[in-house]
Amino acid sequence: MGCSSSVAKAPDEGNGSPVPSRKVASSDDADRCAGDLPPMLLTDAQRNSFKRSRGKVRRTSEATVALEGGVQADFDANWIGLATTHGIDLYSELEDPEFVKINQDRGMVVWPFAGSYGSAMLGLFDGHGQGGERVAEQCCYLMTDLLAKDLQLPTNPMVSLEEKMCQLDELVLKFSSDDCDPYMCGTTATIVYLLGVNVYVAAVGDSRCVLGYIDRAGLLQSHEMTRDHKPSMKGERERLEAAGATVEGVGDRSRMWALHEESDSLCGLNMSRSIGDGFCKQHGVIPVPDVQSFSLHECSPGSNMRDTFLIVASDGIWECVSSDEACGIVRASSGAQLACQALLERAQKGWERKTAAYRDDITVIVVFLPFLHPEWDLQLAKEMEEEQAAATPLSARNSQCGSPRGSIGQGTQGRIDINVGETGMAKLKHDEVPANLRNYAAQASLMEFRRNSELAASFKRSSNEKRRQTAAPQVGRAHKTAQNL
């Protein structure tokens, strides 16, 4: 797919890679942790929807979630949760009175996946740049379709996830519209594929997936299944600089910069891998994901159905909440949707403590494991076979060749449910912002403008110096050649 990197061998079914552990906190508080989650049941609505529909796309906006009391339609909120909220950008509002903050995050839960209740897919896309929300939402549908149709996904998931992530990037870069140019905007991408007892995670950017579980000693463990692709990371910095980019800062505050010569402007990105961002792809940014896997056999003692869970979230969470703290919050919650809401509220308070003038978009998915039910496929197939037999005259059944199961299998393929954190817009009313806060934001915005201007001037001087150094040997060689002639 035009992208290459070493890929670890996929584990055999039931034998995932060992999960490194980090002790977080004791879990001997019986009142807080006791009791299993209510068992998930196949509802009549799910049963009928599975039988009648080859594919279904459901958009869930912030307003819809609020009307439903925070419960995601069709999903058991004890086991599966998704919450999202837009950010705040007072700096931009001061610069442009017409500015409205758009939620560029998109989160999705796809289950059943590819026609089976025995597999599922989670996705988190955090868009950036003008039109980034369109790229993020487009990725929800494109990635679901790419993976659902990939025949090698169940047998070779790690290779498949890497290849499809790169193919996703190619498809996104081909798309352009008046309000969305993937050459100058893009998104992170974190994909979680669940199959049986195995979980596979592929990610580019800084939207993180964290595994939380109770070990056999009764301690809560936290393990980051992804790494944040920051420009200053070892290996990332070298690749970016070799492609002509400049890396500024370290860690979470690092950023890659490149000069867009046509507009004589400086373009930056605070990650080293992404989907889209065509201009930055010319300067060392790549779409190749890190891919990891683990097996529930490695981490779950099986004593309590709340002992293992996944958190997938945009950096709006991770800027203010550590992986350890996030796992503690989920563990203390009585269900997945309530855990999402608690994480969202904790992150909002964290942003308020950091700066009242800005808050990033926040999207979080929480699922307790295992929530897959492969046995439901057999149950539904049997029901459909019985219904078809009852509806078909005996003479017609006798004339048919083979079992009706073949047609049933075709009918159950491609069943897709998607929850998309639909775009939400925010604009603070004038009387909601105290005068001292507006003054603070104006000063901070001016300082940021000056700093970026100085950085752009420095970058241009550095680029011109490099060009002179590169051109000097070439001029010398040309002069020698002329003398020899």
Coordinates of C-alpha atoms in Angstrom, one line a residue:
M1 CA 0.0 0.0 0.0
G2 CA 3.0 2.3 -0.4
C3 CA 3.8 1.9 3.3
S4 CA 6.0 -0.5 5.0
S5 CA 7.2 -1.4 8.5
S6 CA 7.9 -4.5 10.5
V7 CA 4.8 -6.2 11.8
A8 CA 4.7 -8.6 14.7
K9 CA 3.3 -12.1 14.1
A10 CA -0.4 -12.3 15.0
P11 CA -1.0 -14.6 18.0
D12 CA -2.9 -17.8 17.7
E13 CA -6.5 -17.8 18.8
G14 CA -6.4 -17.7 22.6
N15 CA -2.7 -17.0 22.9
G16 CA -2.1 -13.3 22.7
S17 CA 1.1 -11.4 23.4
P18 CA 1.9 -11.1 27.2
V19 CA 0.6 -7.8 28.6
P20 CA 3.1 -5.7 30.6
S21 CA 1.7 -4.6 33.9
R22 CA 1.9 -1.5 36.0
K23 CA 0.3 -1.6 39.5
V24 CA -2.2 1.2 39.9
A25 CA -4.2 0.8 43.1
S26 CA -5.6 -1.8 45.4
S27 CA -9.0 -3.1 44.6
D28 CA -10.0 -4.6 47.9
D29 CA -12.8 -2.0 48.4
A30 CA -15.6 -4.6 48.3
D31 CA -18.4 -1.9 48.3
R32 CA -16.9 -0.2 45.2
C33 CA -15.9 -3.2 43.1
A34 CA -18.2 -6.0 44.1
G35 CA -20.8 -7.4 41.8
D36 CA -20.9 -8.4 38.1
L37 CA -22.4 -6.3 35.4
P38 CA -25.9 -7.4 34.4
P39 CA -25.6 -10.0 31.7
M40 CA -26.2 -8.7 28.2
L41 CA -29.2 -10.2 26.5
L42 CA -30.2 -10.4 22.8
T43 CA -33.3 -8.2 22.6
D44 CA -36.2 -8.6 20.2
A45 CA -35.2 -5.4 18.5
Q46 CA -31.6 -6.6 17.9
R47 CA -32.9 -10.0 16.8
N48 CA -35.3 -8.5 14.2
S49 CA -32.8 -5.9 13.1
F50 CA -30.2 -8.6 12.5
K51 CA -32.5 -10.7 10.4
R52 CA -33.9 -7.9 8.3
S53 CA -30.9 -5.6 7.7
R54 CA -27.7 -6.3 5.8
G55 CA -26.3 -3.0 7.0
K56 CA -27.3 -0.2 9.3
V57 CA -25.6 3.1 10.1
R58 CA -26.7 5.1 13.1
R59 CA -25.5 8.6 13.9
T60 CA -25.6 9.6 17.6
S61 CA -25.2 13.3 18.3
E62 CA -24.6 15.0 21.6
A63 CA -28.2 16.1 21.6
T64 CA -29.5 12.6 20.9
V65 CA -27.4 11.2 23.8
A66 CA -28.8 13.8 26.1
L67 CA -32.4 13.0 25.1
E68 CA -31.8 9.4 25.8
G69 CA -30.4 10.1 29.2
G70 CA -26.9 9.1 28.2
V71 CA -27.8 5.7 27.0
Q72 CA -26.7 4.6 23.5
A73 CA -29.5 3.2 21.5
D74 CA -29.3 -0.6 20.8
F75 CA -26.2 -1.0 22.9
D76 CA -26.3 -2.2 26.6
A77 CA -25.0 0.9 28.4
N78 CA -23.6 -1.3 31.2
W79 CA -21.1 -2.8 28.7
I80 CA -20.6 -0.3 25.9
G81 CA -20.4 3.5 26.3
L82 CA -19.6 6.5 24.1
A83 CA -19.6 10.2 25.1
T84 CA -18.4 13.3 23.2
T85 CA -18.4 17.1 23.7
H86 CA -17.1 20.0 21.7
G87 CA -14.2 22.2 23.0
I88 CA -13.9 25.9 23.7
D89 CA -11.6 28.3 21.8
L90 CA -11.8 31.8 23.1
Y91 CA -8.6 32.8 21.4
S92 CA -10.2 32.3 17.9
E93 CA -13.5 33.9 19.0
L94 CA -11.6 37.1 19.9
E95 CA -9.8 37.1 16.5
D96 CA -13.0 36.4 14.5
P97 CA -16.4 37.2 15.9
E98 CA -18.0 34.8 13.4
F99 CA -15.9 31.9 14.6
V100 CA -17.7 28.8 16.0
K101 CA -15.9 25.9 17.6
I102 CA -16.7 22.7 15.8
N103 CA -16.3 19.2 17.4
Q104 CA -13.8 17.5 15.1
D105 CA -13.8 14.2 17.1
R106 CA -15.5 11.2 15.8
G107 CA -16.0 8.0 17.8
M108 CA -17.7 4.8 16.7
V109 CA -18.7 1.4 18.0
V110 CA -19.4 -1.3 15.3
W111 CA -21.1 -4.4 16.7
P112 CA -22.0 -6.9 15.4
F113 CA -19.1 -6.5 12.9
A114 CA -19.0 -8.1 9.5
G115 CA -22.2 -10.0 10.2
S116 CA -21.1 -11.6 13.5
Y117 CA -21.8 -10.9 17.1
G118 CA -18.5 -12.6 17.7
S119 CA -16.4 -9.6 16.5
A120 CA -16.5 -5.9 16.9
M121 CA -14.7 -2.7 15.9
L122 CA -14.1 0.5 17.9
G123 CA -12.7 3.6 16.2
L124 CA -11.6 7.0 17.4
F125 CA -10.7 9.8 14.9
D126 CA -9.6 13.3 16.1
G127 CA -9.6 15.7 13.2
H128 CA -7.5 18.8 12.8
G129 CA -7.2 21.7 10.4
Q130 CA -10.0 23.3 8.5
G131 CA -12.3 20.5 7.5
G132 CA -10.7 18.0 9.8
E133 CA -14.1 16.9 11.1
R134 CA -15.1 15.8 7.6
V135 CA -12.0 13.7 7.2
A136 CA -12.6 12.1 10.7
E137 CA -16.2 11.3 9.8
Q138 CA -15.3 10.0 6.4
C139 CA -12.8 7.7 8.0
C140 CA -15.5 6.1 10.2
Y141 CA -17.3 4.8 7.1
L142 CA -14.3 4.1 4.9
M143 CA -12.4 2.1 7.6
T144 CA -15.5 0.1 8.5
D145 CA -16.1 -0.9 4.9
L146 CA -12.4 -1.7 4.2
L147 CA -12.1 -4.0 7.2
A148 CA -15.5 -5.6 6.8
K149 CA -14.7 -6.7 3.3
D150 CA -11.1 -7.8 4.0
L151 CA -11.1 -11.6 3.9
Q152 CA -7.6 -11.9 5.6
L153 CA -8.7 -9.8 8.7
P154 CA -9.8 -12.8 10.8
T155 CA -6.8 -14.9 10.0
N156 CA -4.0 -12.2 9.8
P157 CA -5.4 -9.2 11.6
M158 CA -2.2 -7.4 12.4
V159 CA -1.0 -7.3 8.8
S160 CA -4.6 -6.5 7.6
L161 CA -4.9 -3.5 10.0
E162 CA -1.6 -2.0 8.9
E163 CA -2.4 -2.4 5.2
K164 CA -6.0 -1.0 5.5
M165 CA -4.8 2.0 7.6
C166 CA -2.4 2.9 4.7
Q167 CA -5.1 2.3 2.2
L168 CA -7.4 4.5 4.2
D169 CA -4.9 7.3 4.0
E170 CA -4.7 6.9 0.2
L171 CA -8.5 7.1 -0.1
V172 CA -8.7 10.2 2.1
L173 CA -6.0 12.0 0.1
K174 CA -8.0 11.4 -3.1
F175 CA -11.0 13.2 -1.7
S176 CA -11.3 17.0 -1.8
S177 CA -14.1 19.6 -1.7
D178 CA -14.5 23.3 -1.3
D179 CA -14.6 23.1 2.5
C180 CA -12.2 20.1 3.0
D181 CA -8.8 19.8 1.5
P182 CA -6.9 16.7 2.9
Y183 CA -3.7 18.3 1.7
M184 CA -4.0 20.7 4.6
C185 CA -6.1 18.8 7.1
G186 CA -6.3 15.3 8.6
T187 CA -7.0 13.1 11.6
T188 CA -5.7 10.7 14.1
A189 CA -6.9 7.1 13.8
T190 CA -7.2 4.4 16.5
I191 CA -8.8 1.2 15.6
V192 CA -9.6 -1.7 17.9
Y193 CA -10.6 -5.0 16.4
L194 CA -12.1 -7.6 18.8
L195 CA -12.3 -11.3 17.7
G196 CA -13.1 -14.0 20.2
V197 CA -10.7 -13.6 23.2
N198 CA -8.2 -11.6 21.2
V199 CA -8.0 -7.8 20.8
Y200 CA -5.9 -6.0 18.1
V201 CA -5.1 -2.3 18.2
A202 CA -3.7 -0.1 15.4
A203 CA -3.1 3.6 15.8
V204 CA -1.6 6.7 14.3
G205 CA -1.5 10.0 16.0
D206 CA -2.2 10.7 19.7
S207 CA -5.7 9.2 20.3
R208 CA -4.9 6.6 22.9
C209 CA -6.2 3.1 23.8
V210 CA -5.7 1.9 27.3
L211 CA -6.4 -1.6 28.8
G212 CA -7.4 -1.8 32.4
Y213 CA -7.8 -5.1 34.3
I214 CA -7.6 -6.6 37.8
D215 CA -4.8 -9.1 38.1
R216 CA -4.8 -12.3 40.1
A217 CA -3.4 -10.4 43.1
G218 CA -6.5 -8.2 43.1
L219 CA -4.6 -5.1 41.9
L220 CA -5.9 -2.7 39.1
Q221 CA -3.4 -2.7 36.2
S222 CA -3.1 -0.1 33.5
H223 CA -1.5 -0.8 30.1
E224 CA -1.3 1.6 27.2
M225 CA -2.0 -0.3 24.0
T226 CA -0.8 2.6 21.8
R227 CA 1.9 5.2 21.9
D228 CA 1.4 8.9 21.2
H229 CA 3.2 9.7 17.9
K230 CA 4.9 12.9 18.8
P231 CA 7.5 14.6 16.6
S232 CA 10.3 14.6 19.2
M233 CA 10.2 10.8 19.7
K234 CA 13.3 8.9 18.9
G235 CA 13.0 7.6 15.3
E236 CA 10.2 10.0 14.5
R237 CA 12.3 13.1 14.8
E238 CA 15.0 11.6 12.6
R239 CA 12.6 10.7 9.8
L240 CA 10.9 14.2 9.9
E241 CA 14.2 16.1 9.8
A242 CA 15.6 13.9 7.0
A243 CA 12.5 14.9 5.0
G244 CA 13.2 18.6 5.5
A245 CA 10.9 19.4 8.5
T246 CA 12.0 21.1 11.7
V247 CA 11.0 19.7 15.1
E248 CA 10.4 22.1 18.0
G249 CA 9.8 21.3 21.6
V250 CA 9.8 17.9 23.4
G251 CA 7.2 15.3 24.4
D252 CA 3.5 16.4 24.3
R253 CA 4.5 19.9 23.4
S254 CA 6.6 19.0 20.4
R255 CA 5.6 20.0 16.9
M256 CA 6.9 19.5 13.3
W257 CA 7.1 22.5 11.0
A258 CA 7.6 22.9 7.3
L259 CA 7.6 25.9 5.0
H260 CA 4.8 26.0 2.4
E261 CA 6.7 27.9 -0.3
E262 CA 3.7 28.7 -2.5
S263 CA 2.0 30.7 0.3
D264 CA 5.3 31.5 2.1
S265 CA 3.6 30.3 5.3
L266 CA 4.6 27.9 8.0
C267 CA 2.6 24.7 8.5
G268 CA 2.8 22.7 11.6
L269 CA 1.5 19.4 13.1
N270 CA 1.8 18.2 16.7
M271 CA 2.1 14.5 15.6
S272 CA 4.4 12.5 13.4
R273 CA 1.8 10.1 12.0
S274 CA -1.7 10.8 10.7
I275 CA -4.4 10.2 8.1
G276 CA -4.6 12.9 5.5
D277 CA -2.2 15.9 5.9
G278 CA -0.9 15.6 2.3
F279 CA 1.5 18.6 2.7
C280 CA 3.0 17.2 5.9
K281 CA 3.3 13.8 4.2
Q282 CA 5.9 15.4 1.9
H283 CA 8.0 16.2 5.0
G284 CA 8.2 12.9 6.9
V285 CA 4.7 12.4 8.3
I286 CA 3.5 8.8 7.6
P287 CA 0.2 6.8 8.0
V288 CA 1.9 3.5 9.1
P289 CA 0.3 2.4 12.4
D290 CA 1.7 0.7 15.4
V291 CA -0.1 -2.6 15.8
Q292 CA -0.4 -4.5 19.1
S293 CA -2.5 -7.4 20.3
F294 CA -3.4 -9.2 23.6
S295 CA -5.5 -12.1 24.7
L296 CA -8.1 -11.9 27.5
H297 CA -6.5 -15.2 28.8
E298 CA -3.4 -13.1 29.7
C299 CA -5.1 -10.6 31.9
S300 CA -8.5 -11.8 33.1
P301 CA -8.9 -14.2 36.1
G302 CA -12.5 -14.6 35.2
S303 CA -13.8 -13.8 38.7
N304 CA -15.7 -10.7 37.9
M305 CA -17.2 -9.4 34.6
R306 CA -16.0 -5.8 35.4
D307 CA -12.4 -6.9 35.8
T308 CA -11.3 -6.1 32.2
F309 CA -12.1 -3.0 30.1
L310 CA -10.8 -0.8 27.3
I311 CA -10.7 3.0 27.1
V312 CA -10.3 4.6 23.7
A313 CA -10.2 8.4 23.8
S314 CA -9.0 11.5 22.0
D315 CA -6.3 13.7 23.6
G316 CA -9.0 15.9 25.0
I317 CA -9.0 13.2 27.8
W318 CA -5.3 12.4 27.9
E319 CA -4.2 16.0 28.2
C320 CA -5.7 16.2 31.6
V321 CA -6.2 12.6 32.8
S322 CA -3.4 10.0 33.1
S323 CA -4.0 6.4 32.0
D324 CA -3.8 5.2 35.6
E325 CA -6.4 7.7 36.8
A326 CA -8.7 6.9 33.9
C327 CA -8.6 3.2 34.8
G328 CA -9.5 4.1 38.4
I329 CA -12.4 6.2 37.3
V330 CA -13.8 3.4 35.0
R331 CA -13.3 0.8 37.8
A332 CA -15.3 3.0 40.2
S333 CA -18.2 3.3 37.8
S334 CA -21.2 1.0 37.7
G335 CA -21.4 0.8 33.9
A336 CA -19.6 1.8 30.6
Q337 CA -21.8 4.8 29.7
L338 CA -21.5 6.2 33.2
A339 CA -17.8 5.7 33.1
C340 CA -17.6 7.7 29.8
Q341 CA -19.5 10.5 31.4
A342 CA -17.3 10.5 34.5
L343 CA -14.2 10.7 32.4
L344 CA -15.6 13.5 30.3
E345 CA -16.5 15.5 33.3
R346 CA -13.1 14.9 34.9
A347 CA -11.3 16.1 31.7
Q348 CA -13.5 19.2 31.5
K349 CA -12.5 20.2 35.1
G350 CA -8.8 19.5 34.2
W351 CA -9.0 21.9 31.2
E352 CA -10.6 24.5 33.4
R353 CA -7.6 24.3 35.8
K354 CA -5.1 24.5 32.9
T355 CA -6.7 27.5 31.1
A356 CA -10.3 28.8 31.0
A357 CA -9.8 30.1 27.5
Y358 CA -9.3 26.8 25.7
R359 CA -10.6 23.3 25.9
D360 CA -10.0 20.6 23.3
D361 CA -12.8 18.4 21.9
I362 CA -13.3 15.3 24.1
T363 CA -14.5 11.9 23.0
V364 CA -14.3 8.7 24.9
I365 CA -15.3 5.0 24.4
V366 CA -15.4 2.5 27.2
V367 CA -16.2 -1.2 26.8
F368 CA -16.1 -3.9 29.4
L369 CA -14.7 -7.3 28.2
P370 CA -15.8 -9.7 27.0
F371 CA -19.0 -8.3 25.6
L372 CA -18.9 -10.4 22.4
H373 CA -21.6 -13.1 21.9
P374 CA -20.7 -15.5 19.0
E375 CA -23.3 -17.9 20.2
W376 CA -26.0 -15.4 19.2
D377 CA -25.0 -16.0 15.5
L378 CA -25.9 -19.6 15.8
Q379 CA -29.1 -18.8 17.7
L380 CA -30.2 -16.3 15.0
A381 CA -29.2 -18.6 12.2
K382 CA -31.3 -21.4 13.6
E383 CA -34.3 -19.0 14.1
M384 CA -34.0 -17.8 10.5
E385 CA -33.7 -21.3 9.2
E386 CA -36.9 -22.3 11.1
E387 CA -38.7 -19.2 9.9
Q388 CA -37.7 -19.9 6.3
A389 CA -38.7 -23.5 6.5
A390 CA -42.1 -22.5 8.0
A391 CA -42.7 -20.0 5.2
T392 CA -41.7 -22.3 2.4
P393 CA -44.2 -24.9 1.0
L394 CA -43.1 -28.5 1.5
S395 CA -43.1 -29.2 -2.3
A396 CA -40.7 -26.2 -2.8
R397 CA -38.5 -27.3 0.1
N398 CA -38.2 -30.8 -1.4
S399 CA -37.2 -29.4 -4.8
Q400 CA -34.4 -27.2 -3.3
C401 CA -30.9 -28.5 -3.5
G402 CA -28.9 -28.4 -0.3
S403 CA -29.6 -26.7 3.0
P404 CA -31.2 -23.3 3.2
R405 CA -28.3 -22.3 5.6
G406 CA -26.3 -21.0 2.6
S407 CA -28.7 -18.2 1.8
I408 CA -29.1 -17.5 5.5
G409 CA -25.3 -17.0 5.8
Q410 CA -25.4 -14.5 3.0
G411 CA -28.3 -12.6 4.7
T412 CA -26.4 -12.2 8.0
Q413 CA -23.2 -10.8 6.4
G414 CA -22.5 -7.1 6.6
R415 CA -24.5 -6.2 9.6
I416 CA -23.0 -2.9 10.8
D417 CA -24.0 -0.5 13.6
I418 CA -22.1 2.7 14.0
N419 CA -22.4 5.3 16.7
V420 CA -20.8 8.5 15.4
G421 CA -20.1 11.4 17.7
E422 CA -21.8 13.9 15.4
T423 CA -20.4 17.4 15.1
G424 CA -21.5 19.9 17.7
M425 CA -20.8 23.6 17.6
A426 CA -20.2 25.9 20.5
K427 CA -20.0 29.7 20.9
L428 CA -19.8 31.4 24.2
K429 CA -22.2 34.3 24.7
H430 CA -20.6 37.7 25.4
D431 CA -22.0 37.9 29.0
E432 CA -20.6 34.4 29.7
V433 CA -17.0 35.6 29.5
P434 CA -15.7 38.0 32.2
A435 CA -13.7 41.0 31.0
N436 CA -10.6 39.8 32.8
L437 CA -10.8 36.5 31.0
R438 CA -11.2 38.2 27.6
N439 CA -8.1 40.3 28.4
Y440 CA -6.2 37.3 29.4
A441 CA -7.1 35.4 26.2
A442 CA -6.3 38.4 24.0
Q443 CA -2.8 38.7 25.6
A444 CA -2.2 35.0 25.3
S445 CA -3.3 35.1 21.6
L446 CA -1.0 38.0 20.9
M447 CA 2.0 36.2 22.5
E448 CA 1.2 33.1 20.5
F449 CA 1.1 35.1 17.3
R450 CA 4.4 36.7 18.0
R451 CA 6.0 33.4 18.9
N452 CA 4.8 31.8 15.7
S453 CA 6.0 34.8 13.7
E454 CA 9.5 34.6 15.3
L455 CA 9.5 30.8 14.7
A456 CA 8.5 31.3 11.0
A457 CA 11.3 33.8 10.5
S458 CA 13.8 31.6 12.2
F459 CA 12.7 28.6 10.1
K460 CA 13.0 30.6 6.8
R461 CA 16.5 31.7 7.8
S462 CA 17.5 28.1 8.6
S463 CA 16.0 26.8 5.3
N464 CA 17.8 29.5 3.2
E465 CA 21.1 28.6 4.9
K466 CA 20.6 24.9 4.2
R467 CA 19.9 25.8 0.6
R468 CA 23.1 27.9 0.3
Q469 CA 25.1 25.1 1.8
T470 CA 23.6 22.5 -0.6
A471 CA 24.1 24.8 -3.6
A472 CA 27.7 25.7 -2.8
P473 CA 29.3 22.3 -3.6
Q474 CA 27.2 22.1 -6.8
V475 CA 28.5 25.6 -8.0
G476 CA 32.0 24.5 -7.2
R477 CA 31.7 21.3 -9.2
A478 CA 30.2 23.2 -12.1
H479 CA 33.0 25.7 -12.0
K480 CA 35.7 22.9 -12.1
T481 CA 33.9 21.3 -15.0
A482 CA 33.9 24.5 -16.9
Q483 CA 37.7 25.0 -16.3
N484 CA 38.5 21.5 -17.5
L485 CA 36.6 22.2 -20.7

